[in-house]
PDB file of C-alpha atoms in Angstrom:
ATOM      1  CA  UNK A   1       8.421   6.354 -12.507  1.00  0.00           C
ATOM      2  CA  UNK A   2       5.236   3.896 -13.375  1.00  0.00           C
ATOM      3  CA  UNK A   3       6.208   0.106 -13.212  1.00  0.00           C
ATOM      4  CA  UNK A   4       6.460  -1.378 -16.501  1.00  0.00           C
ATOM      5  CA  UNK A   5       5.264  -4.818 -17.901  1.00  0.00           C
ATOM      6  CA  UNK A   6       6.792  -5.226 -21.324  1.00  0.00           C
ATOM      7  CA  UNK A   7       5.937  -8.768 -23.868  1.00  0.00           C
ATOM      8  CA  UNK A   8       6.319  -8.879 -27.295  1.00  0.00           C
ATOM      9  CA  UNK A   9       3.384  -6.799 -28.342  1.00  0.00           C
ATOM     10  CA  UNK A  10       4.318  -4.052 -26.328  1.00  0.00           C
ATOM     11  CA  UNK A  11       4.409  -2.079 -22.874  1.00  0.00           C
ATOM     12  CA  UNK A  12       2.155  -1.389 -20.086  1.00  0.00           C
ATOM     13  CA  UNK A  13       2.856   1.423 -17.701  1.00  0.00           C
ATOM     14  CA  UNK A  14       0.809   1.344 -14.464  1.00  0.00           C
ATOM     15  CA  UNK A  15       1.193   4.548 -12.131  1.00  0.00           C
ATOM     16  CA  UNK A  16       2.351   4.402  -8.443  1.00  0.00           C
ATOM     17  CA  UNK A  17      -0.804   6.115  -8.032  1.00  0.00           C
ATOM     18  CA  UNK A  18      -2.875   3.026  -9.403  1.00  0.00           C
ATOM     19  CA  UNK A  19      -0.370   0.678  -7.048  1.00  0.00           C
ATOM     20  CA  UNK A  20      -1.008   3.006  -4.226  1.00  0.00           C
ATOM     21  CA  UNK A  21      -4.810   2.931  -4.185  1.00  0.00           C
ATOM     22  CA  UNK A  22      -4.700  -0.824  -4.381  1.00  0.00           C
ATOM     23  CA  UNK A  23      -2.707  -1.292  -1.780  1.00  0.00           C
ATOM     24  CA  UNK A  24      -4.713   0.770   0.415  1.00  0.00           C
ATOM     25  CA  UNK A  25      -7.700  -1.096  -0.031  1.00  0.00           C
ATOM     26  CA  UNK A  26      -5.478  -3.998   0.918  1.00  0.00           C
ATOM     27  CA  UNK A  27      -4.203  -2.824   3.710  1.00  0.00           C
ATOM     28  CA  UNK A  28      -7.191  -1.864   5.680  1.00  0.00           C
ATOM     29  CA  UNK A  29      -9.227  -5.028   4.312  1.00  0.00           C
ATOM     30  CA  UNK A  30      -6.808  -6.671   7.428  1.00  0.00           C
ATOM     31  CA  UNK A  31      -8.859  -6.961  10.884  1.00  0.00           C
ATOM     32  CA  UNK A  32      -7.469  -4.209  13.577  1.00  0.00           C
ATOM     33  CA  UNK A  33      -6.141  -1.350  11.328  1.00  0.00           C
ATOM     34  CA  UNK A  34      -8.293   1.733  11.805  1.00  0.00           C
ATOM     35  CA  UNK A  35      -6.603   3.146   9.398  1.00  0.00           C
ATOM     36  CA  UNK A  36      -4.335   4.912   7.239  1.00  0.00           C
ATOM     37  CA  UNK A  37      -2.455   8.096   8.231  1.00  0.00           C
ATOM     38  CA  UNK A  38      -1.564  10.869   6.188  1.00  0.00           C
ATOM     39  CA  UNK A  39       2.776  11.665   5.234  1.00  0.00           C
ATOM     40  CA  UNK A  40       2.081  14.512   3.121  1.00  0.00           C
ATOM     41  CA  UNK A  41      -0.385  17.682   2.806  1.00  0.00           C
ATOM     42  CA  UNK A  42      -2.022  16.185  -0.178  1.00  0.00           C
ATOM     43  CA  UNK A  43      -3.155  12.692   1.423  1.00  0.00           C
ATOM     44  CA  UNK A  44      -4.930  15.173   4.454  1.00  0.00           C
ATOM     45  CA  UNK A  45      -6.232  17.073   1.908  1.00  0.00           C
ATOM     46  CA  UNK A  46      -7.781  13.304   0.902  1.00  0.00           C
ATOM     47  CA  UNK A  47      -9.088  12.229   3.741  1.00  0.00           C
ATOM     48  CA  UNK A  48     -10.752  16.008   4.517  1.00  0.00           C
ATOM     49  CA  UNK A  49     -12.263  15.090   1.055  1.00  0.00           C
ATOM     50  CA  UNK A  50     -13.239  11.043   2.046  1.00  0.00           C
ATOM     51  CA  UNK A  51     -14.070   8.692  -0.911  1.00  0.00           C
ATOM     52  CA  UNK A  52     -11.844   5.978  -2.655  1.00  0.00           C
ATOM     53  CA  UNK A  53      -9.845   8.995  -3.663  1.00  0.00           C
ATOM     54  CA  UNK A  54      -8.232   8.902   0.350  1.00  0.00           C
ATOM     55  CA  UNK A  55      -7.788   5.101  -0.216  1.00  0.00           C
ATOM     56  CA  UNK A  56      -4.195   5.911  -1.666  1.00  0.00           C
ATOM     57  CA  UNK A  57      -3.330   8.410   1.408  1.00  0.00           C
ATOM     58  CA  UNK A  58      -1.234   7.186   3.950  1.00  0.00           C
ATOM     59  CA  UNK A  59       0.620   4.787   1.652  1.00  0.00           C
ATOM     60  CA  UNK A  60       4.333   5.692  -0.288  1.00  0.00           C
ATOM     61  CA  UNK A  61       5.073   3.219  -3.231  1.00  0.00           C
ATOM     62  CA  UNK A  62       8.486   3.896  -5.069  1.00  0.00           C
ATOM     63  CA  UNK A  63      11.320   0.865  -7.223  1.00  0.00           C
ATOM     64  CA  UNK A  64      14.291  -0.698  -6.669  1.00  0.00           C
ATOM     65  CA  UNK A  65      17.086  -1.206  -8.290  1.00  0.00           C
ATOM     66  CA  UNK A  66      15.439  -4.134  -9.737  1.00  0.00           C
ATOM     67  CA  UNK A  67      12.497  -2.945 -10.611  1.00  0.00           C
ATOM     68  CA  UNK A  68      10.433  -4.563  -8.069  1.00  0.00           C
ATOM     69  CA  UNK A  69       7.977  -2.683  -6.021  1.00  0.00           C
ATOM     70  CA  UNK A  70       8.768  -0.917  -2.332  1.00  0.00           C
ATOM     71  CA  UNK A  71       5.380  -0.081  -0.577  1.00  0.00           C
ATOM     72  CA  UNK A  72       4.877   1.818   2.677  1.00  0.00           C
ATOM     73  CA  UNK A  73       1.931   2.211   4.463  1.00  0.00           C
ATOM     74  CA  UNK A  74       1.761   4.444   7.627  1.00  0.00           C
ATOM     75  CA  UNK A  75      -1.490   3.134   9.545  1.00  0.00           C
ATOM     76  CA  UNK A  76      -3.359   3.316  13.400  1.00  0.00           C
ATOM     77  CA  UNK A  77      -4.010   0.616  14.370  1.00  0.00           C
ATOM     78  CA  UNK A  78      -6.282  -0.732  16.526  1.00  0.00           C
ATOM     79  CA  UNK A  79      -4.552  -1.125  20.946  1.00  0.00           C
ATOM     80  CA  UNK A  80      -4.786  -4.872  21.863  1.00  0.00           C
ATOM     81  CA  UNK A  81      -4.116  -6.444  19.080  1.00  0.00           C
ATOM     82  CA  UNK A  82      -1.017  -8.315  18.059  1.00  0.00           C
ATOM     83  CA  UNK A  83       1.005  -5.811  15.942  1.00  0.00           C
ATOM     84  CA  UNK A  84       3.276  -8.085  14.666  1.00  0.00           C
ATOM     85  CA  UNK A  85      -0.202 -10.696  13.344  1.00  0.00           C
ATOM     86  CA  UNK A  86      -1.455  -7.709  12.092  1.00  0.00           C
ATOM     87  CA  UNK A  87       1.448  -6.106  10.036  1.00  0.00           C
ATOM     88  CA  UNK A  88       2.530  -9.749   9.105  1.00  0.00           C
ATOM     89  CA  UNK A  89      -1.494 -10.305   7.843  1.00  0.00           C
ATOM     90  CA  UNK A  90      -1.250  -6.641   6.164  1.00  0.00           C
ATOM     91  CA  UNK A  91       2.203  -7.324   4.365  1.00  0.00           C
ATOM     92  CA  UNK A  92       0.666 -10.803   2.433  1.00  0.00           C
ATOM     93  CA  UNK A  93      -2.647  -9.258   1.606  1.00  0.00           C
ATOM     94  CA  UNK A  94      -0.645  -6.268   0.189  1.00  0.00           C
ATOM     95  CA  UNK A  95       1.359  -8.117  -2.003  1.00  0.00           C
ATOM     96  CA  UNK A  96      -1.059 -11.289  -2.760  1.00  0.00           C
ATOM     97  CA  UNK A  97      -3.214  -8.202  -4.107  1.00  0.00           C
ATOM     98  CA  UNK A  98      -1.177  -5.584  -5.944  1.00  0.00           C
ATOM     99  CA  UNK A  99       0.963  -8.318  -7.504  1.00  0.00           C
ATOM    100  CA  UNK A 100      -2.424 -10.054  -8.670  1.00  0.00           C
ATOM    101  CA  UNK A 101      -3.948  -6.955 -10.403  1.00  0.00           C
ATOM    102  CA  UNK A 102      -1.054  -5.140 -11.769  1.00  0.00           C
ATOM    103  CA  UNK A 103       1.212  -8.423 -12.504  1.00  0.00           C
ATOM    104  CA  UNK A 104       4.349  -6.756 -11.055  1.00  0.00           C
ATOM    105  CA  UNK A 105       6.485  -7.934  -8.778  1.00  0.00           C
ATOM    106  CA  UNK A 106       6.539  -7.012  -4.978  1.00  0.00           C
ATOM    107  CA  UNK A 107      10.198  -6.959  -3.192  1.00  0.00           C
ATOM    108  CA  UNK A 108       8.747  -4.876   0.233  1.00  0.00           C
ATOM    109  CA  UNK A 109       6.365  -4.021   2.558  1.00  0.00           C
ATOM    110  CA  UNK A 110       7.729  -1.819   5.138  1.00  0.00           C
ATOM    111  CA  UNK A 111       4.952  -0.948   8.472  1.00  0.00           C
ATOM    112  CA  UNK A 112       4.725   2.380   9.674  1.00  0.00           C
ATOM    113  CA  UNK A 113       2.754   1.783  13.509  1.00  0.00           C
ATOM    114  CA  UNK A 114       1.747   6.475  13.518  1.00  0.00           C
ATOM    115  CA  UNK A 115      -1.138   5.378  16.045  1.00  0.00           C
ATOM    116  CA  UNK A 116      -2.909   2.926  18.329  1.00  0.00           C
ATOM    117  CA  UNK A 117      -6.212   4.157  19.679  1.00  0.00           C
ATOM    118  CA  UNK A 118      -8.891   1.568  21.651  1.00  0.00           C
ATOM    119  CA  UNK A 119     -11.043  -0.129  20.123  1.00  0.00           C
TER     120      UNK A 119
END
């Protein structure tokens, strides 16, 4: 289901892949985040292929009952960083970028720390 913005001129549909790409870019900008983790076979293939396409790897986008965006991020972080601080920074950054670029309301960003590696 795409995100929908409606106004007096019509509707704008924004696909989940676009939102995932924006969220992936914003999440990896956070200091302390090493990368995104594969959650599906498609994600694993995108990681192998590389490039810009793998920015949506480790990002799951859904919509709640109110039509707001819910984003789940599956990440690897560097050992020694404050996980709550880095996670909050990621949440703020992702909410800001997705809302700013798409105009959609981001109701929730969930961070799943899948692994921690030494820097």
